[in-house]
Short mmCIF file of C-alpha atoms in Angstrom, two decimals:
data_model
loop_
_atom_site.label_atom_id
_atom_site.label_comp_id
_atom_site.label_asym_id
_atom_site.label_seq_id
_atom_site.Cartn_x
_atom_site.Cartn_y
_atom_site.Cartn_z
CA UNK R 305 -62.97 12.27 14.57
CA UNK R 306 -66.34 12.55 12.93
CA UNK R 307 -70.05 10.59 14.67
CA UNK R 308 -69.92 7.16 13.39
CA UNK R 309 -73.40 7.50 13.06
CA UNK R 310 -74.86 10.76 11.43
CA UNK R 311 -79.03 10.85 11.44
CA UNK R 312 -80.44 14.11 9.65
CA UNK R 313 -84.42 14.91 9.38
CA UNK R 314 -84.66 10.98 8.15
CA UNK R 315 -88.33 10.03 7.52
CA UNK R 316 -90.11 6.92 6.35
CA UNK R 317 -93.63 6.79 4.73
CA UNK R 318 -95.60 3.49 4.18
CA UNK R 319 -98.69 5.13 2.28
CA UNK R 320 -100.19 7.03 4.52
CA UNK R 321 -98.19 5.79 7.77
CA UNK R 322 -95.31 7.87 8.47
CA UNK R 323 -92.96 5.24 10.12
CA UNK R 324 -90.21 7.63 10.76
CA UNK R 325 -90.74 11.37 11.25
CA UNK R 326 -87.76 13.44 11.05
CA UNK R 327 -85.53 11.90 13.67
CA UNK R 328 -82.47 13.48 13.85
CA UNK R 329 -79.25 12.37 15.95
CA UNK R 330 -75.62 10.97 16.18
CA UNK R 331 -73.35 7.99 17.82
CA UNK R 332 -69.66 8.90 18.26
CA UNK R 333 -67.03 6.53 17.75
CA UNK R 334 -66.94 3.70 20.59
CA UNK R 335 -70.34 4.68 21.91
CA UNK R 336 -72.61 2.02 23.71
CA UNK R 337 -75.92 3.68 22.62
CA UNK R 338 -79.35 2.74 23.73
CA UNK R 339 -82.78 2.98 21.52
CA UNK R 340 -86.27 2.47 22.98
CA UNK R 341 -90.00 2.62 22.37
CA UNK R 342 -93.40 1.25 22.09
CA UNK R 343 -94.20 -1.30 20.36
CA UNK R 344 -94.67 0.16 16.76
CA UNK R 345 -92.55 3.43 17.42
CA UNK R 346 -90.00 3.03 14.52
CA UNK R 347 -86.85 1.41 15.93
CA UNK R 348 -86.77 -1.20 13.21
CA UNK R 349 -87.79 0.97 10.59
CA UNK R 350 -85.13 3.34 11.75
CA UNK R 351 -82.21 0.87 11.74
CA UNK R 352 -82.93 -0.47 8.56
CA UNK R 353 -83.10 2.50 7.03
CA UNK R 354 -79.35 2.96 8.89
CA UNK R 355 -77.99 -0.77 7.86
CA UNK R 356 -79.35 0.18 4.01
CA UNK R 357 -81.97 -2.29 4.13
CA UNK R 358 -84.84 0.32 3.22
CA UNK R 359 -84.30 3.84 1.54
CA UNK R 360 -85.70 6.64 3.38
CA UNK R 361 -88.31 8.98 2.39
CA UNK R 362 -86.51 12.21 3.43
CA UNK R 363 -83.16 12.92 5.27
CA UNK R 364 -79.84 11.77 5.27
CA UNK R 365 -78.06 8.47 6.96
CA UNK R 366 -74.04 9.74 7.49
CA UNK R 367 -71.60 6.51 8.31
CA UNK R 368 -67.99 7.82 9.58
CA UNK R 369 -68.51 10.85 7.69
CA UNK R 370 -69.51 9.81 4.54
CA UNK R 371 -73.05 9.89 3.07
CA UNK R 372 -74.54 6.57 3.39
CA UNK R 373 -77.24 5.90 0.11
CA UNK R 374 -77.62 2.06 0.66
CA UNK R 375 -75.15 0.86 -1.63
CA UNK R 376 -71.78 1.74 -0.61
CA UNK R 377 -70.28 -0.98 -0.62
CA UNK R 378 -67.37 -0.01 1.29
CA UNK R 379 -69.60 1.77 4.18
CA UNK R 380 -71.76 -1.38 4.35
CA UNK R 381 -69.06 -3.02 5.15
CA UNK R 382 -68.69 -0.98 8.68
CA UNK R 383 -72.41 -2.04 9.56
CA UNK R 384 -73.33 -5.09 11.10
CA UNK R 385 -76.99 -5.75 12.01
CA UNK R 386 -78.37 -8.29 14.08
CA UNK R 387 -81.95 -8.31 13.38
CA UNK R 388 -84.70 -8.95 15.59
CA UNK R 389 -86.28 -11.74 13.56
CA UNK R 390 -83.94 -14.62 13.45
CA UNK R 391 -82.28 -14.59 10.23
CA UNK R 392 -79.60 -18.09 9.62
CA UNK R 393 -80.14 -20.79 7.58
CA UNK R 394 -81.88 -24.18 9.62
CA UNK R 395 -80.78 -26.46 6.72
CA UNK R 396 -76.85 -25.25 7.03
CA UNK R 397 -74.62 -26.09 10.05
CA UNK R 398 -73.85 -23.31 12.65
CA UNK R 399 -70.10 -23.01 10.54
CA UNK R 400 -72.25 -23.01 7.27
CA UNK R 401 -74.10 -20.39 8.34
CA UNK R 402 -70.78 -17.88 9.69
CA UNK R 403 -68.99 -18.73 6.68
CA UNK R 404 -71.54 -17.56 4.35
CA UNK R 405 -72.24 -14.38 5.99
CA UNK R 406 -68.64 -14.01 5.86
CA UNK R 407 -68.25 -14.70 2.18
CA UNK R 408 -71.16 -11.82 1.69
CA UNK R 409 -68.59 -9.30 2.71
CA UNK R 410 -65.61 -10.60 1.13
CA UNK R 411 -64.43 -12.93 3.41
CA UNK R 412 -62.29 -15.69 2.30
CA UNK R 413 -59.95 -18.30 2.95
CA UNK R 414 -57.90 -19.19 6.18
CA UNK R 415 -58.84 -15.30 7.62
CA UNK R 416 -62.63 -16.48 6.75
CA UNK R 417 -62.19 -19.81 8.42
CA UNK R 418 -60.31 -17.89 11.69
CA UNK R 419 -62.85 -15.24 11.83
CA UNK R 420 -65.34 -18.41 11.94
CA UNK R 421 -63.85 -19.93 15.13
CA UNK R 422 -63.51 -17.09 17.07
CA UNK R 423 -67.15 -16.15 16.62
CA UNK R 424 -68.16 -19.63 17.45
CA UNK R 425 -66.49 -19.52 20.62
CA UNK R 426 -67.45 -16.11 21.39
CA UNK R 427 -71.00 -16.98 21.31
CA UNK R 428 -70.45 -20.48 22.83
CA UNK R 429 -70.93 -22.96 19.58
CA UNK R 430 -67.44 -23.81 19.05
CA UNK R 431 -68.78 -27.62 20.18
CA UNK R 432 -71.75 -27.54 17.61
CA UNK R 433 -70.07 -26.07 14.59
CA UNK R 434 -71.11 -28.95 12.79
CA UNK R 435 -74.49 -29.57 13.47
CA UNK R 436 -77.62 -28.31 11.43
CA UNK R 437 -78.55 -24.94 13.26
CA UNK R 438 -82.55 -26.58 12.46
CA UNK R 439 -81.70 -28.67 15.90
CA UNK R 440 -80.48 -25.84 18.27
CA UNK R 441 -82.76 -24.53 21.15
CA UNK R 442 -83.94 -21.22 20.99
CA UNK R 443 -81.51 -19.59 23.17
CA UNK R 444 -78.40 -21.40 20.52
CA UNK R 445 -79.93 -19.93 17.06
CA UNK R 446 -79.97 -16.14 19.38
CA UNK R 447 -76.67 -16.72 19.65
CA UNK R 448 -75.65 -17.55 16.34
CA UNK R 449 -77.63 -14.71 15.10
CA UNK R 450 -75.97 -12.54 17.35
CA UNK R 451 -72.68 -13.82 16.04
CA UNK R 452 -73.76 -13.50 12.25
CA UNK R 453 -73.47 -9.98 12.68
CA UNK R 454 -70.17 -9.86 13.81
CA UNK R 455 -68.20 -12.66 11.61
CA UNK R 456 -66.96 -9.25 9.24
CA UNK R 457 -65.57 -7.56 12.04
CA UNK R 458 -68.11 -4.66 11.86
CA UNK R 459 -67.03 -0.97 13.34
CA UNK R 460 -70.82 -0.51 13.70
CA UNK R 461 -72.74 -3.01 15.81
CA UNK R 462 -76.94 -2.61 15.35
CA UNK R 463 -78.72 -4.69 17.64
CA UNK R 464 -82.26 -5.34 17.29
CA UNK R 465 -83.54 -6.96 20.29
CA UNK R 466 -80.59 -9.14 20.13
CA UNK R 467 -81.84 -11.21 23.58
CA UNK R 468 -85.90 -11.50 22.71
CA UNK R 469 -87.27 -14.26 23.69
CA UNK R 470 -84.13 -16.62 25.05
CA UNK R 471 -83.04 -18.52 27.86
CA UNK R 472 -81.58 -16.67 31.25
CA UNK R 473 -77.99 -18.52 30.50
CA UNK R 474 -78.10 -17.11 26.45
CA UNK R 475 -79.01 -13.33 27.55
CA UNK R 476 -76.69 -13.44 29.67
CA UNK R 477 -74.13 -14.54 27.80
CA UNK R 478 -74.88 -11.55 24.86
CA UNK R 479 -75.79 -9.14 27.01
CA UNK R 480 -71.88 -9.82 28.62
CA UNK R 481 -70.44 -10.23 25.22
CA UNK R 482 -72.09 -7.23 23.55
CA UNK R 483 -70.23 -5.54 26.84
CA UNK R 484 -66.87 -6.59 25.93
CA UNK R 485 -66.83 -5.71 21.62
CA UNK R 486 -67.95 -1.98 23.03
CA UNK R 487 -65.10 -2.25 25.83
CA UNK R 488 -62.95 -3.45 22.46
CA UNK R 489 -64.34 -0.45 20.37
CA UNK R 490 -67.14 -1.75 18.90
CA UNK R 491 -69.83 0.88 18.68
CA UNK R 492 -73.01 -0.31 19.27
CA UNK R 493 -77.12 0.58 18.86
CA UNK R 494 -78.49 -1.36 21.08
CA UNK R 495 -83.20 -1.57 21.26
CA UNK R 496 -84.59 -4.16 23.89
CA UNK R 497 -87.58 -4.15 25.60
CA UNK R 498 -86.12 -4.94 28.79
CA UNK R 499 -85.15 -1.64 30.23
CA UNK R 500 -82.68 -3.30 32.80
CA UNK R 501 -80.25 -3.84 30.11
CA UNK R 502 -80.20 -0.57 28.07
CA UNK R 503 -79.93 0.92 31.88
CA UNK R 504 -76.61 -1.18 32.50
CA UNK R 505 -75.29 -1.12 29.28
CA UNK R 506 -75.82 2.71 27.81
CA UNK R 507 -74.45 5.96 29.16
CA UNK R 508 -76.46 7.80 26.49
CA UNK R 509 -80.37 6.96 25.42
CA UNK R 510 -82.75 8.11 23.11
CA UNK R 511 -86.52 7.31 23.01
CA UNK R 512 -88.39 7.05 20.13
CA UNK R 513 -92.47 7.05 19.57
CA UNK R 514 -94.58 7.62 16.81
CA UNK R 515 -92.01 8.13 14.70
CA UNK R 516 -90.36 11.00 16.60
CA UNK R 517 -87.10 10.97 18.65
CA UNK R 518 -89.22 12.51 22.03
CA UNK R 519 -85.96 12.20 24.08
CA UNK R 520 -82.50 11.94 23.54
CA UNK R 521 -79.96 12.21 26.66
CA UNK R 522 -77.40 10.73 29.28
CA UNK R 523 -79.10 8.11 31.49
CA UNK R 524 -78.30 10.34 34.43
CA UNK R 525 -80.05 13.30 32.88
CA UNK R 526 -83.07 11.10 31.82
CA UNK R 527 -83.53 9.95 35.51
CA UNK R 528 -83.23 13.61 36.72
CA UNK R 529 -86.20 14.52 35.11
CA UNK R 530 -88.34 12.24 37.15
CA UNK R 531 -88.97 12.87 41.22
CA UNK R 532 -88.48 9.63 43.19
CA UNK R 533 -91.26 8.17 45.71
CA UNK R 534 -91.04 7.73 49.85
CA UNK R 535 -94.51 5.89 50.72
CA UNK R 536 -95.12 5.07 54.74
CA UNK R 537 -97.56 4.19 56.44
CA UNK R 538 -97.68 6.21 60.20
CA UNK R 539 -99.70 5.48 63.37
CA UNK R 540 -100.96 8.78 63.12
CA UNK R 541 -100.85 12.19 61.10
CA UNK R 542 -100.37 15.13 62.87
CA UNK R 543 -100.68 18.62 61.14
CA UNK R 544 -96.82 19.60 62.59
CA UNK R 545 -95.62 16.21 60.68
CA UNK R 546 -97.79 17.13 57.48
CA UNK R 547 -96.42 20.56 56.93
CA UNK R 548 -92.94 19.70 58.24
CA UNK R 549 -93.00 17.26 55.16
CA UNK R 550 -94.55 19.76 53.10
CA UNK R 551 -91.07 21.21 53.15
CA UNK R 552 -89.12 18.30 51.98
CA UNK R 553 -90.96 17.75 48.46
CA UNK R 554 -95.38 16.71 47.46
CA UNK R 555 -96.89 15.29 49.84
CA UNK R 556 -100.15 13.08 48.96
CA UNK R 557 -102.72 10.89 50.63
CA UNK R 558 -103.20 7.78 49.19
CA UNK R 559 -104.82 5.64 51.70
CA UNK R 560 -105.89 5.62 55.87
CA UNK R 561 -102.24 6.51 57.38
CA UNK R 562 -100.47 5.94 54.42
CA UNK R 563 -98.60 9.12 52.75
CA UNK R 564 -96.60 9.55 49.63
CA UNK R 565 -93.48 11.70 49.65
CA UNK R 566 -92.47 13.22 45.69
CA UNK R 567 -89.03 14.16 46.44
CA UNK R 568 -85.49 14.66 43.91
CA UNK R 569 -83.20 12.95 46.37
CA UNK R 570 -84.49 10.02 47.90
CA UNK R 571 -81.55 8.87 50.57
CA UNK R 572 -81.61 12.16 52.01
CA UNK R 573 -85.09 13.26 52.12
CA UNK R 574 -85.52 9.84 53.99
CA UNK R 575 -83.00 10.88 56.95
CA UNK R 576 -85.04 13.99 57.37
CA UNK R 577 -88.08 12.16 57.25
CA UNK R 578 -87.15 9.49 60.21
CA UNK R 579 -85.91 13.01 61.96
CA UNK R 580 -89.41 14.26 61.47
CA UNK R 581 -91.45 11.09 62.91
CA UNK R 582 -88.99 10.92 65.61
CA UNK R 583 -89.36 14.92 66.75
CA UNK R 584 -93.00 14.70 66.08
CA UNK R 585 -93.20 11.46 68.56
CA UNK R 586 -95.11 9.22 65.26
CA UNK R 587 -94.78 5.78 64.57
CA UNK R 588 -93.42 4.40 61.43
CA UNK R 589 -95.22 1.02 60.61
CA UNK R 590 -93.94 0.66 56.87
CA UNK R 591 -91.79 2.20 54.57
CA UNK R 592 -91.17 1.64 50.58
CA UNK R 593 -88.75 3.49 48.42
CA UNK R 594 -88.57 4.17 44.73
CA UNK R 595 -85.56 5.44 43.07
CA UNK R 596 -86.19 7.07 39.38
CA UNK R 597 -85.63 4.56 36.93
CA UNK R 598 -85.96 3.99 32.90
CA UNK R 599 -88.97 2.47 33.39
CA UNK R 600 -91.07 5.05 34.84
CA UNK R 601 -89.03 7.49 32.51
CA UNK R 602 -90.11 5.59 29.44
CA UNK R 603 -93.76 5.42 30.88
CA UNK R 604 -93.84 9.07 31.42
CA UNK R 605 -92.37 10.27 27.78
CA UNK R 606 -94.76 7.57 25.72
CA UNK R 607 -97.26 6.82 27.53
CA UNK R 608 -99.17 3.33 29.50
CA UNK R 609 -101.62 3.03 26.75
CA UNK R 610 -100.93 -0.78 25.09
CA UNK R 611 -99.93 0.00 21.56
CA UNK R 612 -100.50 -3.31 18.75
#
């Protein structure tokens, strides 16, 4: 069974800017699959290009094994987006809005008007149908966009920030939905700036700045890469203790008393740290622990610099 998703060499040039610089990379079939970067990096650009909304400069787009060009009409029909700027109708009713997207892929009748319902409940509008999507909160028209991506029972799910900027209650609620179409088969591409999500929802990541794909990997292999952190602070430091811990990973000074321990496993080194203190008769007074995390992994590939 071929990638669902096929990326070869694709770049983008506005003018001089070079949105998208040969990113190369592929989704299999069913795959939850996580996308992140700065600010400005290319993710939108990149998906776009993927959903046929912009034509690439160079490179290839491949959807289920077929060359995708843009205007397929039959591969289009495998790609839903849901883009990061909201994008239904305020004048039309939440139903208005599902049945036209619907009708854009060749939707029609009592399958159209079925498909309808069952997105409306999915994303928790089944008791607003009727009302002018111009009312709804924030955290509603999310979730209608959200659902305007599925109403033609994509096989391809692109999700651009799909929870920016709504209620605790509405991310929720997509993040848990999104969860269930991938348990269903739905693959999905999914960008967010909050890291916590791409962390429990993707096995597989890539990272993406500049332009370039700078990293591309399981989660667990991604948080390998990075050491995790043991800070204390120790009613004295004794040169036994120091080089005793010298053995266990980097040691570092970072204030009176308080040391910072650069270690790969963090549970363990800490059990033969307490041993140390205890053998070498020192007093713990405080103790933080930091596990690797996307976060810091994202940090470390592209930078703290803010980006506009």
């Amino acid at each position: 069974m071929p990638p669902i998703l096929q990326i070869r060499n694709l770049c983008k040039d506005f003018g001089a800017l070079r949105a998208v610089n040969g990113v190369s990379l592929e989704v299999a079939q069913g795959e939850m699959f996580g996308l992140l970067g700065p600010n400005g990096a290319g993710k939108t650009t990149l998906l776009s290009i993927v959903a046929g909304l912009l034509e690439p400069s160079a490179g290839e787009v491949f959807i289920d094994g077929k060359r995708f060009l843009g205007r397929e009409r039959d591969l289009k029909r495998l790609i839903g987006i849901v883009p990061q700027d909201l994008a239904i109708y305020g004048e039309l009713t939440a139903r208005e809005n599902l049945r036209f997207f619907g009708q854009l892929y060749g939707l029609g009748d009592r399958a159209l008007e079925n498909r309808v319902d069952e997105i409306l409940r999915a994303v928790g509008l089944i008791d607003r149908a009727g009302e002018r999507v111009g009312t709804f909160s924030g955290g509603m028209k999310r979730r209608l966009n959200f659902g305007a991506g599925l109403v033609h029972e994509p096989r391809l799910l692109l999700l651009d920030e799909p929870t920016a900027g709504v209620d605790p209650q509405s991310r929720s609620h997509i993040f848990e939905e999104v969860r269930q179409r991938n348990a269903a088969g739905l693959t999905v591409v999914y960008t967010s700036h909050y890291m916590e999500e791409v962390q429990a929802l993707c096995p597989r990541i890539g990272i993406i700045d500049v332009g370039k794909l700078v990293a591309c990997d399981s989660l667990l292999n991604l948080l390998g890469a990075l050491p995790g952190l043991i800070r204390f602070k120790v009613d004295k430091v004794s040169s036994g203790m120091r080089r005793r811990l010298g053995e266990l990973g980097d040691v570092r000074d970072k204030e009176a008393q308080v040391l910072e321990l650069e270690c790969r496993a963090v549970k363990s080194t800490l059990v033969q740290l307490l041993a140390i203190l205890t053998d070498e008769k020192v007093e713990l007074k405080s103790l933080e622990m930091e596990e690797p995390n996307l976060e810091r992994v994202f940090l470390h590939l592209t930078g703290r610099a803010l980006r506009d």
